[in-house]
mmCIF file of C-alpha atoms and ligand atoms in Angstrom:
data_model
loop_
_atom_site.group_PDB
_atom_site.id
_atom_site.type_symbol
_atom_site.label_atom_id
_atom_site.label_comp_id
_atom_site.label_asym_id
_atom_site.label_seq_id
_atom_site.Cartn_x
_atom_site.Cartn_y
_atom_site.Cartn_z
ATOM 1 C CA UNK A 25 21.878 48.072 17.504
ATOM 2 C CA UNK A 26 24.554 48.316 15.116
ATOM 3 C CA UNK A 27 26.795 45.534 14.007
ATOM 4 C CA UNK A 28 29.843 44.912 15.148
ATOM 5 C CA UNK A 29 28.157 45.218 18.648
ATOM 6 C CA UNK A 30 28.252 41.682 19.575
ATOM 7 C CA UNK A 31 31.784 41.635 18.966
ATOM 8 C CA UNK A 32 32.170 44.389 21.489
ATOM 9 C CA UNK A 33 30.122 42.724 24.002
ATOM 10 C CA UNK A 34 32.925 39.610 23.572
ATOM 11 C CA UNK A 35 35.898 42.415 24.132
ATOM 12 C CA UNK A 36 34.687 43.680 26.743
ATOM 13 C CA UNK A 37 33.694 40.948 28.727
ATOM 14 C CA UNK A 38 36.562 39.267 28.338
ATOM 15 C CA UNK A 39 38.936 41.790 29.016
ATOM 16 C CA UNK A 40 37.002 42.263 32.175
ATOM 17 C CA UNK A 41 37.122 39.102 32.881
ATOM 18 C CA UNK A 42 41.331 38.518 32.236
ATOM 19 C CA UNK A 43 41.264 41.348 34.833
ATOM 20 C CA UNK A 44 39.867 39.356 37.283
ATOM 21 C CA UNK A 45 36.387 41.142 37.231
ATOM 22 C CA UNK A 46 32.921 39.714 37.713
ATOM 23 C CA UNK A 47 30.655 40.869 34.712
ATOM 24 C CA UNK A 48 27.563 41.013 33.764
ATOM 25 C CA UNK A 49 25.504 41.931 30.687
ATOM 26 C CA UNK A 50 22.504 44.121 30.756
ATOM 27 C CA UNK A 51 19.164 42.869 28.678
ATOM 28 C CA UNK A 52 18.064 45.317 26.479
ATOM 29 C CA UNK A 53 20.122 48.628 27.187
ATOM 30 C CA UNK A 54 18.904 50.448 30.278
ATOM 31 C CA UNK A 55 15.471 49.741 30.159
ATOM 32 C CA UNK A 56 17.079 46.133 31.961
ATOM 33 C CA UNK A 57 19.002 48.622 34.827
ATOM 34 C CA UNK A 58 15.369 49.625 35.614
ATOM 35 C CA UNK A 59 13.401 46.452 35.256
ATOM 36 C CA UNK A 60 16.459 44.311 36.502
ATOM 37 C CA UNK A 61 17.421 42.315 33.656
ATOM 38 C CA UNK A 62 20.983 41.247 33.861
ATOM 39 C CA UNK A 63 22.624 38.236 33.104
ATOM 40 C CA UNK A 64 26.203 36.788 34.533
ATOM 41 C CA UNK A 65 28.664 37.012 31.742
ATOM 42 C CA UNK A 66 31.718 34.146 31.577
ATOM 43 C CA UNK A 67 34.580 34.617 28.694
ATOM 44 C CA UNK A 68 32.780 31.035 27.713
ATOM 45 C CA UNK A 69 29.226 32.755 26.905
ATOM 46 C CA UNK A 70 30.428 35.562 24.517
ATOM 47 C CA UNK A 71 32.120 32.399 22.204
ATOM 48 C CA UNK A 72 30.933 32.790 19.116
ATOM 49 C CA UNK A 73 29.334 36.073 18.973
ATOM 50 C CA UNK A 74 32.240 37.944 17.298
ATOM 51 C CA UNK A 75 30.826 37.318 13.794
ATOM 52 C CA UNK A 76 26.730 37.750 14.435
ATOM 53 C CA UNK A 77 24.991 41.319 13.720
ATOM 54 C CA UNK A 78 22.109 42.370 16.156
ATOM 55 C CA UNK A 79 23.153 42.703 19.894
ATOM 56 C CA UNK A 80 23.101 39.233 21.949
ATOM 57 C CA UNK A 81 21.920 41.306 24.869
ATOM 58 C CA UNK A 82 18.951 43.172 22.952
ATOM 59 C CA UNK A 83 18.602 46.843 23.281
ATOM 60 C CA UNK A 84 15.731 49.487 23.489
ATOM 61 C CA UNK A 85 15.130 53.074 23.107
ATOM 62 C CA UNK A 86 14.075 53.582 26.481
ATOM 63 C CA UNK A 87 12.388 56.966 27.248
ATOM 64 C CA UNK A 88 11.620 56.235 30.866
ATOM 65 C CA UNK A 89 15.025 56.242 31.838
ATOM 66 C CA UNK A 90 14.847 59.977 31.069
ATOM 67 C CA UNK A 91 12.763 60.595 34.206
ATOM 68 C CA UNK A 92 13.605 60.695 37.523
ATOM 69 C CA UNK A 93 11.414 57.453 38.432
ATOM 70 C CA UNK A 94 13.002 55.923 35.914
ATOM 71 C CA UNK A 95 17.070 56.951 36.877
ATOM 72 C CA UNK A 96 16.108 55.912 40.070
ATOM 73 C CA UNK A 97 15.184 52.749 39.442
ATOM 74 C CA UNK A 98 18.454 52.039 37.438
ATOM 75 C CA UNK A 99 20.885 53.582 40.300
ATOM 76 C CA UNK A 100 19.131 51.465 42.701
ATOM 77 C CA UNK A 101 19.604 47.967 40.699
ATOM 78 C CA UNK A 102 23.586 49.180 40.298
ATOM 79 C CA UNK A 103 23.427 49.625 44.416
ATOM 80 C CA UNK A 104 21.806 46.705 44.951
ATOM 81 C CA UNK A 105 23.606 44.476 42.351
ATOM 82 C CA UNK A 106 27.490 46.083 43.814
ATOM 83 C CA UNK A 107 27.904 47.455 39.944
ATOM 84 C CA UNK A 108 31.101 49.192 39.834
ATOM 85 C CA UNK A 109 30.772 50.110 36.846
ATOM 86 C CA UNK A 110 29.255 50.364 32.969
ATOM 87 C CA UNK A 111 30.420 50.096 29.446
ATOM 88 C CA UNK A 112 27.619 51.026 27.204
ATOM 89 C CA UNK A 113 27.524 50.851 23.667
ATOM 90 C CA UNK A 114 25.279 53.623 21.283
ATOM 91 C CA UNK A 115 24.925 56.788 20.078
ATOM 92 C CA UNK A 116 24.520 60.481 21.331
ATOM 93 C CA UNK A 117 21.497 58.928 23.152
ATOM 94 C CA UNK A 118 23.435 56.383 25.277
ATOM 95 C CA UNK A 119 26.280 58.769 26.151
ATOM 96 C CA UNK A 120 23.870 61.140 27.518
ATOM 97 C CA UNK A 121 21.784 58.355 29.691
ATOM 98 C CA UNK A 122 25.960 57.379 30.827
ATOM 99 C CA UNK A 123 26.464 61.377 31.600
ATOM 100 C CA UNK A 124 23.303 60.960 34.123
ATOM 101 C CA UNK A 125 24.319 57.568 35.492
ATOM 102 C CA UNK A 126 27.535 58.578 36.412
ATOM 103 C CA UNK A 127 26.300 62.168 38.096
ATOM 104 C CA UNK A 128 24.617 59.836 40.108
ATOM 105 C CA UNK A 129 27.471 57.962 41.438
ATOM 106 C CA UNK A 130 27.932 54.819 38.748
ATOM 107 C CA UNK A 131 30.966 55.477 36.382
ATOM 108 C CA UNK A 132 30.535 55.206 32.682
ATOM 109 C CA UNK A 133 32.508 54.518 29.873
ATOM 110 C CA UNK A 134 30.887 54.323 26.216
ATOM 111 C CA UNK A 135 31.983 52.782 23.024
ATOM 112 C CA UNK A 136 30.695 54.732 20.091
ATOM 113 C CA UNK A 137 27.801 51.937 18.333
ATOM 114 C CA UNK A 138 25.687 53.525 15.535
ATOM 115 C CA UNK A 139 25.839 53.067 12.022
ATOM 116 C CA UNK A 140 25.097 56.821 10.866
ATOM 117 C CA UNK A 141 29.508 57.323 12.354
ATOM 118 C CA UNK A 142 27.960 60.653 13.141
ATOM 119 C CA UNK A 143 30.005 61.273 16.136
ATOM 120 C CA UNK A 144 32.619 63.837 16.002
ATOM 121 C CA UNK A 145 35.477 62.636 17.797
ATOM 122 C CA UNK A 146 36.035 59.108 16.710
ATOM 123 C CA UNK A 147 36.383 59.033 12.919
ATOM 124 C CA UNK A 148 34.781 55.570 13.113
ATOM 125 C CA UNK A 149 31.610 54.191 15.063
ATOM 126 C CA UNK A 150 30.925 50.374 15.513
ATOM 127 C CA UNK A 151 28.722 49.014 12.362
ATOM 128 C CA UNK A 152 29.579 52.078 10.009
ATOM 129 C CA UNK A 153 31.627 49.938 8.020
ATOM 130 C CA UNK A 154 29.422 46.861 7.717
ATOM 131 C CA UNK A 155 25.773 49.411 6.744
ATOM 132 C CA UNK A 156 28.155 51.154 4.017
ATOM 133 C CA UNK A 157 29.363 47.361 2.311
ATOM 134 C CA UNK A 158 25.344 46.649 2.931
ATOM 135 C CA UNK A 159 24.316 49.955 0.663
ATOM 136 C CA UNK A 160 27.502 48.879 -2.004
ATOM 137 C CA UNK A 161 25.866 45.583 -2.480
ATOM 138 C CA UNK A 162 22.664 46.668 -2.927
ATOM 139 C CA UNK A 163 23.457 49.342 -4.665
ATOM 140 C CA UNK A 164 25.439 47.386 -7.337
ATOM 141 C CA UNK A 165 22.373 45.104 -8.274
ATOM 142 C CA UNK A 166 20.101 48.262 -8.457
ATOM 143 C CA UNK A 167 22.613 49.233 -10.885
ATOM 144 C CA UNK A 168 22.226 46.332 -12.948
ATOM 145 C CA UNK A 169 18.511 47.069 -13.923
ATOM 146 C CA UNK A 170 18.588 50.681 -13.958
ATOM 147 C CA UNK A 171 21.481 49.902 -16.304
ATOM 148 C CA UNK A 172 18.637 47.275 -18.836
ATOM 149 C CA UNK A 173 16.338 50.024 -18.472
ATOM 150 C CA UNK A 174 17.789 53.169 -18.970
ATOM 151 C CA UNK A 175 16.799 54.771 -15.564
ATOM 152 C CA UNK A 176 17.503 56.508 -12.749
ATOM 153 C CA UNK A 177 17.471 54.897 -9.246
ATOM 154 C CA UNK A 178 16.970 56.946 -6.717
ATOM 155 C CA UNK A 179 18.125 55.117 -3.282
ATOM 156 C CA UNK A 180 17.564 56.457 0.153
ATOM 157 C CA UNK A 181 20.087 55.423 2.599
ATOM 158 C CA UNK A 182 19.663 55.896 6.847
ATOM 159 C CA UNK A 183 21.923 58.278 8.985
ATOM 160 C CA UNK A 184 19.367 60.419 10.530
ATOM 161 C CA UNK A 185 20.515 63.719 9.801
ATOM 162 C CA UNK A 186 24.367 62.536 9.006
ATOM 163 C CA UNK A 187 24.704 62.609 5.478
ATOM 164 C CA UNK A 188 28.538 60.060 5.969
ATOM 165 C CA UNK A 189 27.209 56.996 4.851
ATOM 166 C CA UNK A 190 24.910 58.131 1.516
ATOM 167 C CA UNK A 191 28.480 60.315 1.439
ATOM 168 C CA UNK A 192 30.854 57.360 0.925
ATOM 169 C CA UNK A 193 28.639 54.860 -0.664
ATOM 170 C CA UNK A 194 27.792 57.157 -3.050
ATOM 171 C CA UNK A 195 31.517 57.527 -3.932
ATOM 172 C CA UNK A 196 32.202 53.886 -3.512
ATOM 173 C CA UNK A 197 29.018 53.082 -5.971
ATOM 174 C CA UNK A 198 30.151 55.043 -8.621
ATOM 175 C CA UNK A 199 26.523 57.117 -7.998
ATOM 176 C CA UNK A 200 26.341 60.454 -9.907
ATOM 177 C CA UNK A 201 25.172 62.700 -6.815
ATOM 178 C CA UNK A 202 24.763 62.222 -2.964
ATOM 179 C CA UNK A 203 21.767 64.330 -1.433
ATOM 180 C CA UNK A 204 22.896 65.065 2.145
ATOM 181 C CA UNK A 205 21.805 67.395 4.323
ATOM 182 C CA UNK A 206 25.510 68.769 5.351
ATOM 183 C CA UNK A 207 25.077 70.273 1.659
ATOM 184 C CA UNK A 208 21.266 70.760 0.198
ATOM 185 C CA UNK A 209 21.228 69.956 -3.573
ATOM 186 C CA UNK A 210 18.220 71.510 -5.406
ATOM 187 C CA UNK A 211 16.291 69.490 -7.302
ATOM 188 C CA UNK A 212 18.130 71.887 -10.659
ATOM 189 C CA UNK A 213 21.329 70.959 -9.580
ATOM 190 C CA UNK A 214 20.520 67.066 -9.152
ATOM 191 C CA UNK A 215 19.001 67.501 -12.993
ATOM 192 C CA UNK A 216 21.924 68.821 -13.933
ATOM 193 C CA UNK A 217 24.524 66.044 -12.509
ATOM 194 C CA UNK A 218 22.103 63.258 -14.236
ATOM 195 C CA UNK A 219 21.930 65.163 -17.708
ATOM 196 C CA UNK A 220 25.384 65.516 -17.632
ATOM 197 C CA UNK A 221 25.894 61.707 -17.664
ATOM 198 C CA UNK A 222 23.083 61.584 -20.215
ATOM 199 C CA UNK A 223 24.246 64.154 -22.579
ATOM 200 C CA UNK A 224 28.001 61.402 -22.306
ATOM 201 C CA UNK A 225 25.408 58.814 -22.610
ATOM 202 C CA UNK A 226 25.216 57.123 -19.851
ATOM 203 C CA UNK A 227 22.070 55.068 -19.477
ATOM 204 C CA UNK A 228 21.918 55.056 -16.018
ATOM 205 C CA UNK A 229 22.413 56.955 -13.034
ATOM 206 C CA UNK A 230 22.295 56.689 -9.881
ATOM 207 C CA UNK A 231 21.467 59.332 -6.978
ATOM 208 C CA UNK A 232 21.704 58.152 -3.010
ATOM 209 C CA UNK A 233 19.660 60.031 -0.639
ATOM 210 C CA UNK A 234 19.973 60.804 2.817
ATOM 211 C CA UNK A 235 16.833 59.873 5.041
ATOM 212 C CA UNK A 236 17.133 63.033 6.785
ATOM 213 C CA UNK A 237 13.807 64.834 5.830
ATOM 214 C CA UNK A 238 12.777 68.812 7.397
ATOM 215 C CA UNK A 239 9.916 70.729 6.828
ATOM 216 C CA UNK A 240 8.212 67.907 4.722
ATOM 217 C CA UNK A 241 11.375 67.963 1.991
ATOM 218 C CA UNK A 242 13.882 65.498 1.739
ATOM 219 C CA UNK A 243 14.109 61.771 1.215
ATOM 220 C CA UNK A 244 14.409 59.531 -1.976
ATOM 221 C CA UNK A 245 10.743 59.928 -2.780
ATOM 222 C CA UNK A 246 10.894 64.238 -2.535
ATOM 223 C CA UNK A 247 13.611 63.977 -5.184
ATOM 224 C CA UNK A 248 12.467 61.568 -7.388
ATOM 225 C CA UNK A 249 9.109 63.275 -7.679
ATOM 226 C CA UNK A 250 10.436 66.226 -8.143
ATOM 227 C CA UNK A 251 12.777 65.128 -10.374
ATOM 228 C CA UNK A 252 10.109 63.257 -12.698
ATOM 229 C CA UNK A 253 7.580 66.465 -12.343
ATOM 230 C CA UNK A 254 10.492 68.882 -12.969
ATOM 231 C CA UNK A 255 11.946 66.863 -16.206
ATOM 232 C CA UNK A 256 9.488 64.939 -17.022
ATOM 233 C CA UNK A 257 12.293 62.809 -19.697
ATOM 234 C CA UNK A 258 13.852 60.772 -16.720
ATOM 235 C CA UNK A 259 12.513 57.394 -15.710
ATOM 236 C CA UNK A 260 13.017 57.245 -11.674
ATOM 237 C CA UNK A 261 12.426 54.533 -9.322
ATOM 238 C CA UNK A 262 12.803 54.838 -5.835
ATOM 239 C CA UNK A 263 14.507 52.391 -3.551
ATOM 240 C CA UNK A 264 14.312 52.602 0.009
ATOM 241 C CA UNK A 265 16.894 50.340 2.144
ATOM 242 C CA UNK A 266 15.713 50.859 5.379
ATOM 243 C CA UNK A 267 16.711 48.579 8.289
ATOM 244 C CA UNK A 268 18.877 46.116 6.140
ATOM 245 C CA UNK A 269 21.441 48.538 6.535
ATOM 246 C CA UNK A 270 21.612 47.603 10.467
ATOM 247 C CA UNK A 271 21.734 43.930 10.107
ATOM 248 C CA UNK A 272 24.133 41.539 8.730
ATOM 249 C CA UNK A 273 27.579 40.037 9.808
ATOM 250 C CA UNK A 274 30.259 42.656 10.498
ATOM 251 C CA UNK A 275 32.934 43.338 8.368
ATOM 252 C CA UNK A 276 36.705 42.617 9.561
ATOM 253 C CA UNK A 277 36.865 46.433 10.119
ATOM 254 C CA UNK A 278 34.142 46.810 12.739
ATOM 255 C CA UNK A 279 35.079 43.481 14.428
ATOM 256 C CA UNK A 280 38.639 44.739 14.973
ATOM 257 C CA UNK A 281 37.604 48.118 15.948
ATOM 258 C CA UNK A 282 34.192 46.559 18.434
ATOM 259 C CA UNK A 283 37.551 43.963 20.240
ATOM 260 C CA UNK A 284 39.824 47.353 20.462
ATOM 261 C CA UNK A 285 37.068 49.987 21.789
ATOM 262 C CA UNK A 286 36.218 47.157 24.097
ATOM 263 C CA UNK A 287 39.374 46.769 25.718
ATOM 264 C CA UNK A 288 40.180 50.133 25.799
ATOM 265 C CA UNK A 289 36.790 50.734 27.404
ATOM 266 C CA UNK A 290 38.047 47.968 30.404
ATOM 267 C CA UNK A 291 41.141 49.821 30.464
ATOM 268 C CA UNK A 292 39.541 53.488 31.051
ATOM 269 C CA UNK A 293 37.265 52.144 33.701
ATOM 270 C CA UNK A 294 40.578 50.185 35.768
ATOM 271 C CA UNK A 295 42.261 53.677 35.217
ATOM 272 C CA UNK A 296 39.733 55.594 37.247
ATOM 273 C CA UNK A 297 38.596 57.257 34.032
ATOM 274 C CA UNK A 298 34.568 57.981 33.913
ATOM 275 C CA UNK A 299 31.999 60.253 31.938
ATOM 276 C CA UNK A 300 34.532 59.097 28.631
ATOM 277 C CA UNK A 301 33.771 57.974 25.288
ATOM 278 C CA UNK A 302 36.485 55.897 24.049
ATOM 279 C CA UNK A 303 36.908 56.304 19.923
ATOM 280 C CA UNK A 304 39.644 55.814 17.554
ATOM 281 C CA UNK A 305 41.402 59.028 15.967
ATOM 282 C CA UNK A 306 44.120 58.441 13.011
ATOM 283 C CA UNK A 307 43.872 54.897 13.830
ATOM 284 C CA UNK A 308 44.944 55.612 17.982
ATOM 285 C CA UNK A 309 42.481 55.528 20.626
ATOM 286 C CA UNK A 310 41.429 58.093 22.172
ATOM 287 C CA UNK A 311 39.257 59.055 25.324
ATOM 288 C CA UNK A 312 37.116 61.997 24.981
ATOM 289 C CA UNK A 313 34.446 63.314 27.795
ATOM 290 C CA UNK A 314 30.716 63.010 27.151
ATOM 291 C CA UNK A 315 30.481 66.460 26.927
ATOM 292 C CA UNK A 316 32.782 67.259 24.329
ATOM 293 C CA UNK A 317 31.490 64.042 22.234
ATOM 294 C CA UNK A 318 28.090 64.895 22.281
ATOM 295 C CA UNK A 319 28.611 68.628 21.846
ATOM 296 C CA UNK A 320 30.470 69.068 18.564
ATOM 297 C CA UNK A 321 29.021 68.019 15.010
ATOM 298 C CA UNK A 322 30.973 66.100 12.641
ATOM 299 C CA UNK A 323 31.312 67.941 9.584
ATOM 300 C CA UNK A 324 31.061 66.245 6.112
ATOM 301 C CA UNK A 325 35.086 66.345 4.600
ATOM 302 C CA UNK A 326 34.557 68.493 1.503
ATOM 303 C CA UNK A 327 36.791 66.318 0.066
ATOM 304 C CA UNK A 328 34.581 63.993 -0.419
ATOM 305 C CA UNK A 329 32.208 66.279 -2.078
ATOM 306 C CA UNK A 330 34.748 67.269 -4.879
ATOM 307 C CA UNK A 331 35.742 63.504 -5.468
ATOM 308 C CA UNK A 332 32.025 62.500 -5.783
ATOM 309 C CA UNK A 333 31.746 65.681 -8.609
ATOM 310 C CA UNK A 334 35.273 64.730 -10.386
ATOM 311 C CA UNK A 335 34.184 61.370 -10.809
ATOM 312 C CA UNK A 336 30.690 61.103 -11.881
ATOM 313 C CA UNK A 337 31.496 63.046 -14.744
HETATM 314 O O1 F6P B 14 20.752 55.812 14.449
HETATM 315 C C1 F6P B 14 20.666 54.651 13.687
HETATM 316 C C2 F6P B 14 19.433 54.665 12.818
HETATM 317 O O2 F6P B 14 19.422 53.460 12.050
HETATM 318 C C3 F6P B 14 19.280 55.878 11.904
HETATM 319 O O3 F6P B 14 20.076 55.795 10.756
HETATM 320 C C4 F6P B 14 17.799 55.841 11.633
HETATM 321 O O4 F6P B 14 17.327 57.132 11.333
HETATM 322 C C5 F6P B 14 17.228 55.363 12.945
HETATM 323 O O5 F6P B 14 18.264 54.680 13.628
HETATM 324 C C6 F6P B 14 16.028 54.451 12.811
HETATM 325 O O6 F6P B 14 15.552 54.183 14.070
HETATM 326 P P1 F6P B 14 14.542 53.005 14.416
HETATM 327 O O7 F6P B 14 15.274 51.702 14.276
HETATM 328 O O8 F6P B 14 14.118 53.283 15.807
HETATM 329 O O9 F6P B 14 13.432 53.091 13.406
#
C-alpha cells in the first residue's frame, strides 16, 4: 500500500465507469484473482475515499501467484468473471505479476504505487510525496530535543534499497548528511559532516539513514554505533520510523497525480495499449512497457547530493 492509492482506486473506477464500463475491484491484490475476491465497483462506492491512506481494497504480497498453480488460478477467475482487463497499482513486484497476466491473455496496465518513487521512468510514484511530508514532520520534532540536548539523531527512513526519500527529506529537514546506498558514506566521512557543524557550533545534527542494509552494514543503528564507538564525544540516538511512513492522508500532490495516472490508465486500456506502466515525466504522462520500467534503475540526481553538502555547512 502506499497512499494516495485509494484515490487511484476512485480515478479509475470512475473513469471506467463514465466510459460505460462495468468494474470491479479486486480484494487484496492478486492473491483475490486466485481466491476470487472481487467486489462490483459503482462511481457511488469510491465517494469518499480520495482523502484516506491504506488501500480500500486491501493488498498482499502474494508469492503464490508466482507459480504456475497459482497464475492459473487467477487467469481462470478473469475467464470466468469476462475480465477484459486490469489496472493494478504497485511496485516492480506488481508490474512483473501484470507482465505474466497479460502473456497469458488478460491485458494490463499499472499505475506506479510505492512510496520508495524508485521507479525509473516516472519521476513520481503514488504516496512518495505524502511518506517524505511524514519523515519532515517527524523529523522536525526529533529536532527539537536533539536541539535541548545537544545530540545527534540518527533517523532511519524506508525505501528498500532507493536511497530518494532519506535523499530529499534530508534536504528538506535541514539534516547534515543522508546515508544512501546510491552513494556509501563511511562512518569517517559522516564524523566529519557532524564535526563540521560542531566545530560552527551547532548543537545538533541530524543524519537520515536509508533502511537498505548488505552484508550486515547499513541502517540507523550500524551508523550510530559506529559513530559513538568511533568518536566516542557524540551523543546519538537512533530513531527508526518504520511503517508510519506508509500511512496517513495523502498530500494534494499524490491525490492529483493517483486521479491523473488513473485516468490515463482507463485511457491506455480503451486504446488497445497493454503490458504499460503509465507514469508522469516533466509533469506529462507517459506510457512506458513493463520491460523497460522494470529494467532500468533510477539513479540518485547528484544534484541533490551537492545541495545536501552546500547547505549543511
Ligand atoms: O516498498 C515499500 C516498502 O515500504 C519499503 O520501503 C520497505 O522496505 C518495505 O516496503 C517494507 O515491507 P513490509 O511492509 O512488507 O514490511
Amino acid at each position: 500500500d502506499a497512499p494516495g492509492m485509494n484515490a487511484a482506486i476512485r480515478a479509475i473506477a470512475r473513469s471506467a465507469i463514465d466510459d460505460g464500463l462495468e468494474v470491479v475491484g479486486i480484494k487484496g491484490g492478486y492473491s483475490g484473482l486466485i481466491h476470487n475476491k472481487l467486489i462490483d465497483l459503482s462511481a457511488r462506492s469510491v465517494s469518499n475515499i480520495v482523502y484516506s491512506g491504506g488501500s480500500f481494497l486491501f493488498t498482499d504480497r502474494c508469492p503464490e501467484f508466482a507459480t504456475p498453480e497459482g497464475m492459473a488460478k487467477a487467469v481462470e477467475t478473469c475467464k470466468k468473471l469476462g475480465i477484459d482487463g486490469i489496472v493494478a497499482i504497485g511496485g516492480d513486484g506488481t508490474f512483473r505479476g501484470a507482465t505474466d497476466l497479460t502473456r497469458k491473455g488478460i491485458p494490463c496496465v499499472c499505475v506506479p504505487g510505492t512510496i520508495d518513487n524508485d521507479i525509473a521512468s516516472t519521476d513520481y510514484t503514488l504516496g512518495f510525496d505524502t511518506a517524505m511530508n511524514t519523515v519532515l514532520e517527524m523529523v522536525d520534532k526529533l529536532r527539537d530535543t536533539c536541539q535541548s540536548h545537544d545530540r545527534c539523531s540518527v533517523v532511519e527512513v524506508m525505501g528498500r534499497d532507493a536511497g530518494f526519500l532519506a535523499q530529499n527529506a534530508a534536504i528538506a529537514t535541514g539534516a547534515e548528511a543522508a546515508i544512501i546506498p546510491e552513494d556509501q558514506t563511511d562512518v569517517d566521512q559522516l564524523a566529519t559532516f557532524i564535526g563540521r557543524g560542531v566545530r560552527k557550533s551547532k548543537n545538533s545534527s541530524i543524519v537520515l539513514v536509508s533502511e537498505s542494509k548488505k552484508d550486515g552494514t547499513g541502517g540507523a543503528q550500524y551508523y550510530a554505533d559506529r559513530l559513538v564507538h568511533e568518536y566516542p564525544e557524540f551523543e546519538a540516538r537512533v530513531t527508526i520510523l518504520g511503517h508510519l511512513q506508509r500511512g496517513g492522508i495523502p498530500t494534494a500532490n499524490d491525490r492529483i497525480l493517483a486521479s491523473r495516472l488513473g485516468v490515463a490508465a482507463i485511457e491506455a486500456l480503451k486504446d488497445g495499449q497493454r503490458n504499460i506502466m503509465v507514469g508522469v515525466k516533466n509533469d506529462q504522462i507517459v506510457y512506458v512497457p513493463f520491460n523497460k520500467a522494470i529494467r532500468i534503475d533510477k539513479p540518485i540526481d547528484r544534484e541533490l547530493i551537492n545541495v545536501l553538502n552546500v547547505l549543511s555547512i
